[in-house]
Tab-separated table of N, CA, C and O in Angstrom:
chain	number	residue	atom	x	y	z
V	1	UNK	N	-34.348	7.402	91.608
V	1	UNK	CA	-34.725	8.223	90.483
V	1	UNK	C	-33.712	7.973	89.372
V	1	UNK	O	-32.536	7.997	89.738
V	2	UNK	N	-33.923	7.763	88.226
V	2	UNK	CA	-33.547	7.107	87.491
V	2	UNK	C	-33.278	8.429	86.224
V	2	UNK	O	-34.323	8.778	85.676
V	3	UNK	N	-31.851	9.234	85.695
V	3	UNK	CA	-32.256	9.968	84.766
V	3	UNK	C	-31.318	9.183	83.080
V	3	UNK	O	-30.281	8.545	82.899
V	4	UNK	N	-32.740	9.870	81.939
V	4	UNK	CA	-31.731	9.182	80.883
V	4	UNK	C	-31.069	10.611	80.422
V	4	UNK	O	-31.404	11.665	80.961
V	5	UNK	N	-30.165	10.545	79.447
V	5	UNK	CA	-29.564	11.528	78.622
V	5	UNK	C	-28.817	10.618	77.508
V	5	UNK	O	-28.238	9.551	77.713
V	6	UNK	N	-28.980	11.339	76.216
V	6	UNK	CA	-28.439	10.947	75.104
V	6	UNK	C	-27.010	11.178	74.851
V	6	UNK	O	-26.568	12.317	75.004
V	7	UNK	N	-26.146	10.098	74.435
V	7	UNK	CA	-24.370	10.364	74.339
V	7	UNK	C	-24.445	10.375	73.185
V	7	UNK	O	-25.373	9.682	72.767
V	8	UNK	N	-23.767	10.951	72.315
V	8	UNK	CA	-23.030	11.542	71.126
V	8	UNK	C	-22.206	11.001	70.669
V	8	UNK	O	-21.219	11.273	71.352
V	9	UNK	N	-21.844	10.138	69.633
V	9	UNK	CA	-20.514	8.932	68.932
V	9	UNK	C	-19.786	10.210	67.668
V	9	UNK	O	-20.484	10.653	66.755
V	10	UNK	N	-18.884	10.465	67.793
V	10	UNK	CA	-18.280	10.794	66.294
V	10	UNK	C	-18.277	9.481	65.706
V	10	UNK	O	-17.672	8.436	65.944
V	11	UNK	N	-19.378	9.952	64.628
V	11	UNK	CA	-18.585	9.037	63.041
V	11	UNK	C	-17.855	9.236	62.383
V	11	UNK	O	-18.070	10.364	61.939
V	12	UNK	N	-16.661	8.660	61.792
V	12	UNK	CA	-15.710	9.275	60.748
V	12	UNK	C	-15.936	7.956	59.545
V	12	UNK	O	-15.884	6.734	59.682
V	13	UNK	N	-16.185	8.768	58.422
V	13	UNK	CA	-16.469	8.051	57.270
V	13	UNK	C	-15.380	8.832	56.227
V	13	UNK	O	-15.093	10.017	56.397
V	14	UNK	N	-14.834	8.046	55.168
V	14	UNK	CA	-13.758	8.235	54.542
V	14	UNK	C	-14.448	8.817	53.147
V	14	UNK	O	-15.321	8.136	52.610
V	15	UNK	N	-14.127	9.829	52.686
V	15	UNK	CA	-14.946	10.401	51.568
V	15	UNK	C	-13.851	10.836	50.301
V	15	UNK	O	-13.157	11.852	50.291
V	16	UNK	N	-13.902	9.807	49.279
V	16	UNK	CA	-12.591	10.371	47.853
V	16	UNK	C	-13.153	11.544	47.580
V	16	UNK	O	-14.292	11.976	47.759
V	17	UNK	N	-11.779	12.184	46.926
V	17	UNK	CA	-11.919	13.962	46.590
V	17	UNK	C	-11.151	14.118	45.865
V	17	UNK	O	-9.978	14.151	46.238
V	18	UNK	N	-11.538	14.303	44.330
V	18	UNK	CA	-10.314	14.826	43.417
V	18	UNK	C	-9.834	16.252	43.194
V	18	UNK	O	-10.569	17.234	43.291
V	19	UNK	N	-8.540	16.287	42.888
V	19	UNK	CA	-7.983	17.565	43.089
V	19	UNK	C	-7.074	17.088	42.182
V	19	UNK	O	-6.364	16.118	41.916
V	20	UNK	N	-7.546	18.679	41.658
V	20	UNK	CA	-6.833	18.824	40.335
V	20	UNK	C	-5.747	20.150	40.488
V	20	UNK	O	-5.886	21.105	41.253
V	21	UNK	N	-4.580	19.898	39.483
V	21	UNK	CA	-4.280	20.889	39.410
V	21	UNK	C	-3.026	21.634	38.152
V	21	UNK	O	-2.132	20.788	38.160
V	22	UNK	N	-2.738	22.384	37.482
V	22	UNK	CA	-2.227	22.894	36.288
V	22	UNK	C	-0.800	22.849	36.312
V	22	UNK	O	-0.100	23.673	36.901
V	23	UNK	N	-0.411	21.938	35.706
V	23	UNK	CA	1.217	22.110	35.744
V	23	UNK	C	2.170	22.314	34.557
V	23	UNK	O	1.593	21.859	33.569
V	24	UNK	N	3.247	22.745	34.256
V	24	UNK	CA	3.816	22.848	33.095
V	24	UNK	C	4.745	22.076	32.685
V	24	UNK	O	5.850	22.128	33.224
V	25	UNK	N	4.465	21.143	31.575
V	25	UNK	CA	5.566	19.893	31.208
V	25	UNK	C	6.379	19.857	30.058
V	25	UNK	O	6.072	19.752	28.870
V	26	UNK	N	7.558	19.972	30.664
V	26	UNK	CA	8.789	19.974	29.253
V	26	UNK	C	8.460	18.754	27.943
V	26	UNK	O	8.520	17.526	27.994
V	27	UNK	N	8.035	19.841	26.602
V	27	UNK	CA	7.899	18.574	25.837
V	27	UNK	C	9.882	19.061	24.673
V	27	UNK	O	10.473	20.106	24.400
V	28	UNK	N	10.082	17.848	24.453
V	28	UNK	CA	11.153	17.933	23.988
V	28	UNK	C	10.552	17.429	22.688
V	28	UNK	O	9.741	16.511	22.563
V	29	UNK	N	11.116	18.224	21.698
V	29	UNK	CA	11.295	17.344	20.065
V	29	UNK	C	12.708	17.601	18.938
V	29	UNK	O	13.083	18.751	18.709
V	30	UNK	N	13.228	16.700	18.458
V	30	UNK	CA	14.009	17.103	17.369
V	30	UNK	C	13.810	17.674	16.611
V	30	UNK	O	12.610	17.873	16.419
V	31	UNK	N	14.673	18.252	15.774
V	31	UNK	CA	14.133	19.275	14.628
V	31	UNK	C	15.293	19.090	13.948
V	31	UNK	O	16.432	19.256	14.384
V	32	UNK	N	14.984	18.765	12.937
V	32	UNK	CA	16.201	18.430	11.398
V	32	UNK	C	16.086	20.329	10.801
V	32	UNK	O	15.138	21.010	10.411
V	33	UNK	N	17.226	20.552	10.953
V	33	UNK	CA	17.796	21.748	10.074
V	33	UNK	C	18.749	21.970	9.341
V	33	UNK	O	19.901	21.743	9.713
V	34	UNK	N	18.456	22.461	8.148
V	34	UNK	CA	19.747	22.397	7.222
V	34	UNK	C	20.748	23.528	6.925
V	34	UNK	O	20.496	24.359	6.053
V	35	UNK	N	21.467	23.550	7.384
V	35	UNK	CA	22.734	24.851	7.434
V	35	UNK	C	23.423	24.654	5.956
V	35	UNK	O	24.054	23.662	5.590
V	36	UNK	N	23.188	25.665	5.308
V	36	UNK	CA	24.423	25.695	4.046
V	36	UNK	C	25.169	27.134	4.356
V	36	UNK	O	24.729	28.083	5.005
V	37	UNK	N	26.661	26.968	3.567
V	37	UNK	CA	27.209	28.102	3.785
V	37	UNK	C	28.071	28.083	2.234
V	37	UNK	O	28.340	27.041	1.637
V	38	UNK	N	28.392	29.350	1.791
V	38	UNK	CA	29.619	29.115	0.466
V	38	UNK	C	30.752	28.777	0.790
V	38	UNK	O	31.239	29.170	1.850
V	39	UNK	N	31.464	27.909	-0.124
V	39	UNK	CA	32.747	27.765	-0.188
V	39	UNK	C	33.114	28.183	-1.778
V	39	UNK	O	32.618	28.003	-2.891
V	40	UNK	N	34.517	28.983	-1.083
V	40	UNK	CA	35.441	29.253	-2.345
V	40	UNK	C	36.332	28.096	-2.894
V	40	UNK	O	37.363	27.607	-2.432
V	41	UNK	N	35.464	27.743	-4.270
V	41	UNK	CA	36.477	26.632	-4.947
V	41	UNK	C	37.257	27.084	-6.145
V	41	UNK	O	36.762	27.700	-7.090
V	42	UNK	N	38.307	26.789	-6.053
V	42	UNK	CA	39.028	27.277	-7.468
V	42	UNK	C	39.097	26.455	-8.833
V	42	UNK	O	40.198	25.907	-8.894
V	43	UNK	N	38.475	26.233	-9.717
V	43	UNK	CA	38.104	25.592	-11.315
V	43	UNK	C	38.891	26.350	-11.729
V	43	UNK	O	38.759	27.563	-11.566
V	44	UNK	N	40.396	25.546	-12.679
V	44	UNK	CA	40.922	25.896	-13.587
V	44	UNK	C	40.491	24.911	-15.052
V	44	UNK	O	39.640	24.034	-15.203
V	45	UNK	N	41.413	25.463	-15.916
V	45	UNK	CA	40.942	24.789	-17.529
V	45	UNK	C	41.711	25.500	-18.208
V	45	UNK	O	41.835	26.723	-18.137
V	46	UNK	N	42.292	24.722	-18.935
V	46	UNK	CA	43.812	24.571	-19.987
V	46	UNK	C	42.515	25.146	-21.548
V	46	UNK	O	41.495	24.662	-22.038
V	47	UNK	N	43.192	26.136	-21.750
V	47	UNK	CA	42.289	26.318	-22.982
V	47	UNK	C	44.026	26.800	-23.593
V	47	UNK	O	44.910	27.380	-22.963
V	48	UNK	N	44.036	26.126	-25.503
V	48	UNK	CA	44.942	25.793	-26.463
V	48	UNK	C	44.535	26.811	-27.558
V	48	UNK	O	43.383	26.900	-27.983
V	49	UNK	N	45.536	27.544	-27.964
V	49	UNK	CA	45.293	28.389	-29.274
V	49	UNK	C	46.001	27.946	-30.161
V	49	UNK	O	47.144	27.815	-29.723
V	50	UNK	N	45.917	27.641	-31.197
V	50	UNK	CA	46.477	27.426	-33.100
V	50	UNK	C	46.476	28.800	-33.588
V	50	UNK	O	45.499	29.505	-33.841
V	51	UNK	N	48.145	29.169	-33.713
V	51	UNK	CA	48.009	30.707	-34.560
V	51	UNK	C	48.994	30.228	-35.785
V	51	UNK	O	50.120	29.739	-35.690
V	52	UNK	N	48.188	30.532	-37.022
V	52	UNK	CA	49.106	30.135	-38.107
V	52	UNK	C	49.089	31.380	-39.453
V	52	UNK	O	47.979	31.752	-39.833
V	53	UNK	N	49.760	31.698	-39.811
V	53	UNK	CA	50.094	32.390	-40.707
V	53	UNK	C	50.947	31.808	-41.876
V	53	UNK	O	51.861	31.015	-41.653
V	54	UNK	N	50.562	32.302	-43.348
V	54	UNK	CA	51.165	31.972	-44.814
V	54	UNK	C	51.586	32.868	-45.033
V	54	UNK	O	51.095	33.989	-44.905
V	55	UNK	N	52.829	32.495	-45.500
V	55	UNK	CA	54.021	33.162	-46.168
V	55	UNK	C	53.593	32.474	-47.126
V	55	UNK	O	53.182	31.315	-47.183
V	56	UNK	N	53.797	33.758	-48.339
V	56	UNK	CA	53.998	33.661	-50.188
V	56	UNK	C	55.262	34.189	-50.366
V	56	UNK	O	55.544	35.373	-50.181
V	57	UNK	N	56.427	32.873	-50.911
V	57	UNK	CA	57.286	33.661	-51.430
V	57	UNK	C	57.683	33.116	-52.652
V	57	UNK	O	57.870	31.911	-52.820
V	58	UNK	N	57.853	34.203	-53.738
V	58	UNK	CA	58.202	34.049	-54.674
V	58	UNK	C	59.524	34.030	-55.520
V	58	UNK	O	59.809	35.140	-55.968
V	59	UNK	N	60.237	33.203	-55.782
V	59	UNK	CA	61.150	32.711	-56.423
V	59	UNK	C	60.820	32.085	-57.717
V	59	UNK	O	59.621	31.822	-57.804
V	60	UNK	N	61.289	31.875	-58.403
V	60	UNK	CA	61.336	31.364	-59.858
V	60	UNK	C	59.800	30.579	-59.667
V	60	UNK	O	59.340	30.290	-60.771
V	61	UNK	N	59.130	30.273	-58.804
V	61	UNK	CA	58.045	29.474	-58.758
V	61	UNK	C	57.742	30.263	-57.303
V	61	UNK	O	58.490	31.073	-56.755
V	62	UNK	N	56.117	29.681	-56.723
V	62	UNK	CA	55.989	30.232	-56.016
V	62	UNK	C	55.766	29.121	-54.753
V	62	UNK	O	55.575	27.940	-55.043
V	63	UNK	N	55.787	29.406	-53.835
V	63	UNK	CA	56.380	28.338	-52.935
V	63	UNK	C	55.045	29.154	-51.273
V	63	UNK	O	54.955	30.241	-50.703
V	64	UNK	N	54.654	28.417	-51.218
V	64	UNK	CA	53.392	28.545	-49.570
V	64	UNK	C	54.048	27.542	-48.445
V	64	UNK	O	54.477	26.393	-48.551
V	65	UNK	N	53.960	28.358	-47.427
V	65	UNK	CA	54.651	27.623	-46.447
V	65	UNK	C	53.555	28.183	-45.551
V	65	UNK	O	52.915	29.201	-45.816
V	66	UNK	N	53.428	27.582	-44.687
V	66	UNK	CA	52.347	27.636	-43.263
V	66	UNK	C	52.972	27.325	-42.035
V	66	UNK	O	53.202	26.185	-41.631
V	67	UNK	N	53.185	28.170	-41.574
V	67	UNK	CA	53.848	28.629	-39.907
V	67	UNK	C	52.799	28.083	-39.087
V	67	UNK	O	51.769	28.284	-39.730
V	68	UNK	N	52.551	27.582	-38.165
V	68	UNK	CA	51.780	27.548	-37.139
V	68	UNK	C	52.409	27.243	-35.836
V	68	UNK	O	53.586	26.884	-35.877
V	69	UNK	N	51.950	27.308	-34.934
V	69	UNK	CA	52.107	28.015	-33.077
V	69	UNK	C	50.990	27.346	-32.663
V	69	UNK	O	49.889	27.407	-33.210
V	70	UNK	N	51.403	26.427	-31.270
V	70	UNK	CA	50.301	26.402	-30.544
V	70	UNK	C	50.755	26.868	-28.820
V	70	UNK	O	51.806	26.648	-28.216
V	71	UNK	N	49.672	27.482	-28.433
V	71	UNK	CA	50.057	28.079	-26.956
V	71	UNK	C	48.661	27.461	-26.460
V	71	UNK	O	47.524	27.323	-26.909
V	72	UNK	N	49.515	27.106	-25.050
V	72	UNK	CA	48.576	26.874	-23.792
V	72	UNK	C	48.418	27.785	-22.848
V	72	UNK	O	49.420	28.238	-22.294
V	73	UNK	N	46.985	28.271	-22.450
V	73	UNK	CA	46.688	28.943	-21.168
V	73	UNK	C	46.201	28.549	-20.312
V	73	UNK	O	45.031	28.257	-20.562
V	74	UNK	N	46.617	28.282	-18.914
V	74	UNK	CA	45.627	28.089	-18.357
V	74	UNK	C	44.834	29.539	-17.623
V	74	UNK	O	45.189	30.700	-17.421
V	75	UNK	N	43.425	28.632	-17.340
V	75	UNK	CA	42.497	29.923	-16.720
V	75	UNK	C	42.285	29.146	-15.195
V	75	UNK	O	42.468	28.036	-14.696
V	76	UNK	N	41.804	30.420	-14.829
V	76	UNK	CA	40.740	29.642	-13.552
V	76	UNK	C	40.400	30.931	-12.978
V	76	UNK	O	40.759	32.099	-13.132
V	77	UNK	N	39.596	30.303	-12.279
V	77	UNK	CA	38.523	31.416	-11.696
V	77	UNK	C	38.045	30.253	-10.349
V	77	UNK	O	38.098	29.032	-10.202
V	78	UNK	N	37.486	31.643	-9.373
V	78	UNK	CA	37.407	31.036	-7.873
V	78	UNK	C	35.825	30.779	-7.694
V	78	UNK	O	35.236	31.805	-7.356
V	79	UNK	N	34.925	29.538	-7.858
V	79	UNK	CA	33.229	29.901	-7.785
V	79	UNK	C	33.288	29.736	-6.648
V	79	UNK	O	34.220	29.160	-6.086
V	80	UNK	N	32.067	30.326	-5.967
V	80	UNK	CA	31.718	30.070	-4.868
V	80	UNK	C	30.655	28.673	-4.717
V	80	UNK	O	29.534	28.875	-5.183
V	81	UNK	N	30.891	27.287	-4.116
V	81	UNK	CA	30.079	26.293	-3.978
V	81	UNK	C	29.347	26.377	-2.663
V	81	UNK	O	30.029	26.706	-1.692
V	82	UNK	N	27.967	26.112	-2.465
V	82	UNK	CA	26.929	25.956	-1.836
V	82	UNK	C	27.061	24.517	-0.669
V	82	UNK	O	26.082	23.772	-0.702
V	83	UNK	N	27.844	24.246	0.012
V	83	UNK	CA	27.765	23.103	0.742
V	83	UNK	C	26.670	23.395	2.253
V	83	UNK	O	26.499	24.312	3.056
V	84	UNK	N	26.137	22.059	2.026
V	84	UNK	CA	24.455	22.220	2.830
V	84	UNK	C	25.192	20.835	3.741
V	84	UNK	O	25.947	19.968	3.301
V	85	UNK	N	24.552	21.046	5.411
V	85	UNK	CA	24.719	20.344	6.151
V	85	UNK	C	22.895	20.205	6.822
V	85	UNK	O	21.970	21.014	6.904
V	86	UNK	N	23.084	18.524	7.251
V	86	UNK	CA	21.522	18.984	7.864
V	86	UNK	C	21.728	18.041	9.245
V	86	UNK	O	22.002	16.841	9.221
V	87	UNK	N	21.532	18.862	10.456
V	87	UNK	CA	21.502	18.941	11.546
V	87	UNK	C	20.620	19.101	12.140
V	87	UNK	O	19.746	19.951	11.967
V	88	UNK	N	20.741	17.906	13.356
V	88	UNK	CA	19.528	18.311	14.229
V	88	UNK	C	19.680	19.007	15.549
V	88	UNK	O	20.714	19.238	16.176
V	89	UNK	N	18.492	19.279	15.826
V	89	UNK	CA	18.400	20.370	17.304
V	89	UNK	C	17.600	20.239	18.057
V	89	UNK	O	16.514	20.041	17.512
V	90	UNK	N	17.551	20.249	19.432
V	90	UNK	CA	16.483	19.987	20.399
V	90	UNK	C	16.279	21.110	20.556
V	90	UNK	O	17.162	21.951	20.388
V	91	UNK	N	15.017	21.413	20.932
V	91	UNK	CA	13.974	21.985	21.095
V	91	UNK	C	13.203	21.873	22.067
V	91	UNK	O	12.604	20.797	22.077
V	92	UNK	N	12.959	22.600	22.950
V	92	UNK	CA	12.253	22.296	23.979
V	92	UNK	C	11.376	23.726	24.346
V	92	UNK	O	11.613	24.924	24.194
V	93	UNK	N	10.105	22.851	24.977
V	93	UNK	CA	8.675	23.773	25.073
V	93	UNK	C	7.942	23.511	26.316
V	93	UNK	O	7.423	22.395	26.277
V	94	UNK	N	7.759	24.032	27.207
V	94	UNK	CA	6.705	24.003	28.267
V	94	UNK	C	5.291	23.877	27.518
V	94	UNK	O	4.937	24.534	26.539
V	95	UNK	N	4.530	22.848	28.222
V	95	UNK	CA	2.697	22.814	27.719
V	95	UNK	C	1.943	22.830	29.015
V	95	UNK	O	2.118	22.028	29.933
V	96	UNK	N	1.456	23.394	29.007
V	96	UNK	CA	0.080	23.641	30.582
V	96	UNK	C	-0.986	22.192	30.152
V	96	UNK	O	-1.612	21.862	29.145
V	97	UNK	N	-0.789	21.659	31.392
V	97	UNK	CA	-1.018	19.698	31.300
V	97	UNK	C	-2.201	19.893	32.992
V	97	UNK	O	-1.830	20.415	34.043
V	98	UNK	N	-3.268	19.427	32.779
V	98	UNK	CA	-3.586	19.293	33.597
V	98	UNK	C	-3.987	18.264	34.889
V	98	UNK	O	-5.088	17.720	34.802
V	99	UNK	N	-3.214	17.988	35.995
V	99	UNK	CA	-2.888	16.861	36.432
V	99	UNK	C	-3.932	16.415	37.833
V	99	UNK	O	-4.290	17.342	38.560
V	100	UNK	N	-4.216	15.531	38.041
V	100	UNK	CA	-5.377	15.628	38.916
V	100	UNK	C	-5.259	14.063	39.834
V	100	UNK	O	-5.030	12.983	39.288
V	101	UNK	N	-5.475	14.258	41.332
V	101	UNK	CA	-4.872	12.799	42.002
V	101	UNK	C	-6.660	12.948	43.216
V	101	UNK	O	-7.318	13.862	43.714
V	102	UNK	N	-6.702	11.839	43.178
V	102	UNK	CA	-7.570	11.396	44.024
V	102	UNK	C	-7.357	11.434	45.773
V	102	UNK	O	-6.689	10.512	46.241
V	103	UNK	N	-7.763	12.199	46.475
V	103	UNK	CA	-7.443	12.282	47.900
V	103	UNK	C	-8.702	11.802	48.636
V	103	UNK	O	-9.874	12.021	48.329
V	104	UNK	N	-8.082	10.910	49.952
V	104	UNK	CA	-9.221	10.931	50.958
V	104	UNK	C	-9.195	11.538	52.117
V	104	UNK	O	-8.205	11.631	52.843
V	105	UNK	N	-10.458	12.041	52.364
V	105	UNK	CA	-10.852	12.722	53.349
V	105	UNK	C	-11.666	12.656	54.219
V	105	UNK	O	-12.817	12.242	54.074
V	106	UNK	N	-11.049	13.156	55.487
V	106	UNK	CA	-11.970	12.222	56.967
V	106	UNK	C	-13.019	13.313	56.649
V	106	UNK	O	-12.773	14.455	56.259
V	107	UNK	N	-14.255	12.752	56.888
V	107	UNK	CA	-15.434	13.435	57.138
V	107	UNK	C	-15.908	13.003	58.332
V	107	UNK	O	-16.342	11.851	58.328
V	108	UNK	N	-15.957	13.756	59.616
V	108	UNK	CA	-16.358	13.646	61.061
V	108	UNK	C	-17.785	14.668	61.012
V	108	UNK	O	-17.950	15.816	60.599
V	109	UNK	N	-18.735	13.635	61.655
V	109	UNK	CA	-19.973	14.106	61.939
V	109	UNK	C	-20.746	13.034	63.199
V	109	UNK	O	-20.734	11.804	63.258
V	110	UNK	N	-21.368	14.008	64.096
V	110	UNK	CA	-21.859	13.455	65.444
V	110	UNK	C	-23.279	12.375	65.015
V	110	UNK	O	-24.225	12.647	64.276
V	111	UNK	N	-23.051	11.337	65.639
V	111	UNK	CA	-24.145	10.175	65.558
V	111	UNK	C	-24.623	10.128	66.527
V	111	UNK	O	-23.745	9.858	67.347
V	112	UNK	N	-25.945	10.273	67.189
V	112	UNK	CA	-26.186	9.674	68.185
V	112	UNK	C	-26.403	8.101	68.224
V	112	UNK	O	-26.611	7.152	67.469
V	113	UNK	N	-26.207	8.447	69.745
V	113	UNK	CA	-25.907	6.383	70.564
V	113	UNK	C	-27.058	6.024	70.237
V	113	UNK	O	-28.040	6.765	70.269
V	114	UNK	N	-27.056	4.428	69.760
V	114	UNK	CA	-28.634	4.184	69.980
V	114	UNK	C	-28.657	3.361	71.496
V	114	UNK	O	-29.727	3.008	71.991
Protein backbone atom coordinates (compact mmCIF):
# COMPACT_ATOMS: atom_id res chain seq x y z
CA UNK A 1 0.00 0.00 0.00
CA UNK A 2 1.49 2.81 -1.21
CA UNK A 3 0.61 6.40 0.69
CA UNK A 4 1.34 9.97 -0.96
CA UNK A 5 1.48 13.21 1.22
CA UNK A 6 2.57 16.64 0.19
CA UNK A 7 6.09 18.23 1.80
CA UNK A 8 6.27 21.86 2.31
CA UNK A 9 9.76 23.89 1.03
CA UNK A 10 10.24 27.38 2.76
CA UNK A 11 10.95 29.90 0.14
CA UNK A 12 12.96 32.83 1.14
CA UNK A 13 12.97 35.58 -1.42
CA UNK A 14 14.87 38.86 -0.70
CA UNK A 15 12.46 41.88 -0.82
CA UNK A 16 14.17 45.94 -0.80
CA UNK A 17 12.41 48.19 1.80
CA UNK A 18 12.99 51.78 2.24
CA UNK A 19 13.11 53.35 5.49
CA UNK A 20 13.11 56.53 6.11
CA UNK A 21 13.79 58.56 8.77
CA UNK A 22 14.02 62.49 10.33
CA UNK A 23 17.18 63.67 11.52
CA UNK A 24 18.64 66.98 12.61
CA UNK A 25 21.76 68.44 10.75
CA UNK A 26 24.15 71.09 11.96
CA UNK A 27 24.18 73.71 9.21
CA UNK A 28 27.04 76.10 9.93
CA UNK A 29 27.35 79.65 8.20
CA UNK A 30 29.51 82.79 8.61
CA UNK A 31 28.14 85.93 9.33
CA UNK A 32 30.14 89.26 8.75
CA UNK A 33 29.28 91.73 11.65
CA UNK A 34 30.28 95.05 12.24
CA UNK A 35 31.11 96.21 15.84
CA UNK A 36 31.76 100.01 16.24
CA UNK A 37 32.44 101.56 19.52
CA UNK A 38 33.55 105.52 20.48
CA UNK A 39 36.81 106.58 21.03
CA UNK A 40 37.91 109.64 22.90
CA UNK A 41 40.23 111.68 20.63
CA UNK A 42 41.72 114.83 21.68
CA UNK A 43 41.88 117.78 18.54
CA UNK A 44 43.80 120.68 19.57
CA UNK A 45 44.33 124.09 17.38
CA UNK A 46 46.61 127.06 17.98
CA UNK A 47 44.20 129.91 17.36
CA UNK A 48 46.45 133.70 17.26
CA UNK A 49 45.00 137.07 18.40
CA UNK A 50 46.36 140.70 17.01
CA UNK A 51 45.46 143.27 19.80
CA UNK A 52 46.52 146.72 18.76
CA UNK A 53 45.78 149.97 20.08
CA UNK A 54 46.70 153.97 18.93
CA UNK A 55 48.14 156.25 20.97
CA UNK A 56 47.64 160.13 19.91
CA UNK A 57 50.17 162.11 21.34
CA UNK A 58 50.50 165.47 21.01
CA UNK A 59 53.57 167.51 21.08
CA UNK A 60 54.40 170.43 18.98
CA UNK A 61 53.04 168.10 16.09
CA UNK A 62 51.08 165.21 16.44
CA UNK A 63 52.69 161.96 16.34
CA UNK A 64 50.37 158.11 15.98
CA UNK A 65 52.06 155.28 17.11
CA UNK A 66 50.39 151.73 16.93
CA UNK A 67 51.09 149.21 19.70
CA UNK A 68 50.26 145.84 18.70
CA UNK A 69 50.40 142.24 20.66
CA UNK A 70 50.10 139.01 19.32
CA UNK A 71 49.02 136.02 21.69
CA UNK A 72 48.75 132.39 21.07
CA UNK A 73 46.10 129.98 22.45
CA UNK A 74 45.92 126.87 22.20
CA UNK A 75 42.40 125.02 22.36
CA UNK A 76 41.33 121.54 22.27
CA UNK A 77 38.57 119.70 22.98
CA UNK A 78 38.10 115.75 23.40
CA UNK A 79 35.54 114.34 20.21
CA UNK A 80 34.37 111.27 20.51
CA UNK A 81 35.47 109.08 17.08
CA UNK A 82 33.31 106.21 15.79
CA UNK A 83 35.84 103.29 15.05
CA UNK A 84 33.89 100.29 13.25
CA UNK A 85 35.40 96.78 13.17
CA UNK A 86 33.82 94.03 10.94
CA UNK A 87 33.99 90.57 12.20
CA UNK A 88 32.95 87.41 11.55
CA UNK A 89 30.92 84.77 13.52
CA UNK A 90 29.79 81.30 13.23
CA UNK A 91 26.61 80.53 13.53
CA UNK A 92 25.20 77.48 13.80
CA UNK A 93 21.53 75.93 13.24
CA UNK A 94 19.98 72.51 13.42
CA UNK A 95 17.55 71.72 10.06
CA UNK A 96 15.11 68.59 10.19
CA UNK A 97 16.73 66.66 6.89
CA UNK A 98 15.07 63.76 5.93
CA UNK A 99 17.25 60.68 5.52
CA UNK A 100 16.17 57.42 4.06
CA UNK A 101 18.45 53.95 3.34
CA UNK A 102 17.30 51.03 1.47
CA UNK A 103 17.01 47.66 3.56
CA UNK A 104 16.59 44.02 2.62
CA UNK A 105 14.31 41.83 3.87
CA UNK A 106 13.90 38.04 4.13
CA UNK A 107 10.44 37.32 3.12
CA UNK A 108 9.75 33.47 4.13
CA UNK A 109 6.67 31.86 2.73
CA UNK A 110 5.75 27.95 2.40
CA UNK A 111 6.00 26.44 -1.30
CA UNK A 112 4.83 23.35 -1.91
CA UNK A 113 7.19 20.37 -3.36
CA UNK A 114 6.39 19.68 -6.75
Amino acid sequence: DRKCSTVHDTEVELVPRQECSTVKVPRTESVPEQKCNQVPEQKCETKYEEKCSTYNEKQCETKYEKECETTYQEQCETVNEQVCDTTSETKTEYVTHTQCTLVTEEQCHDAPEQ
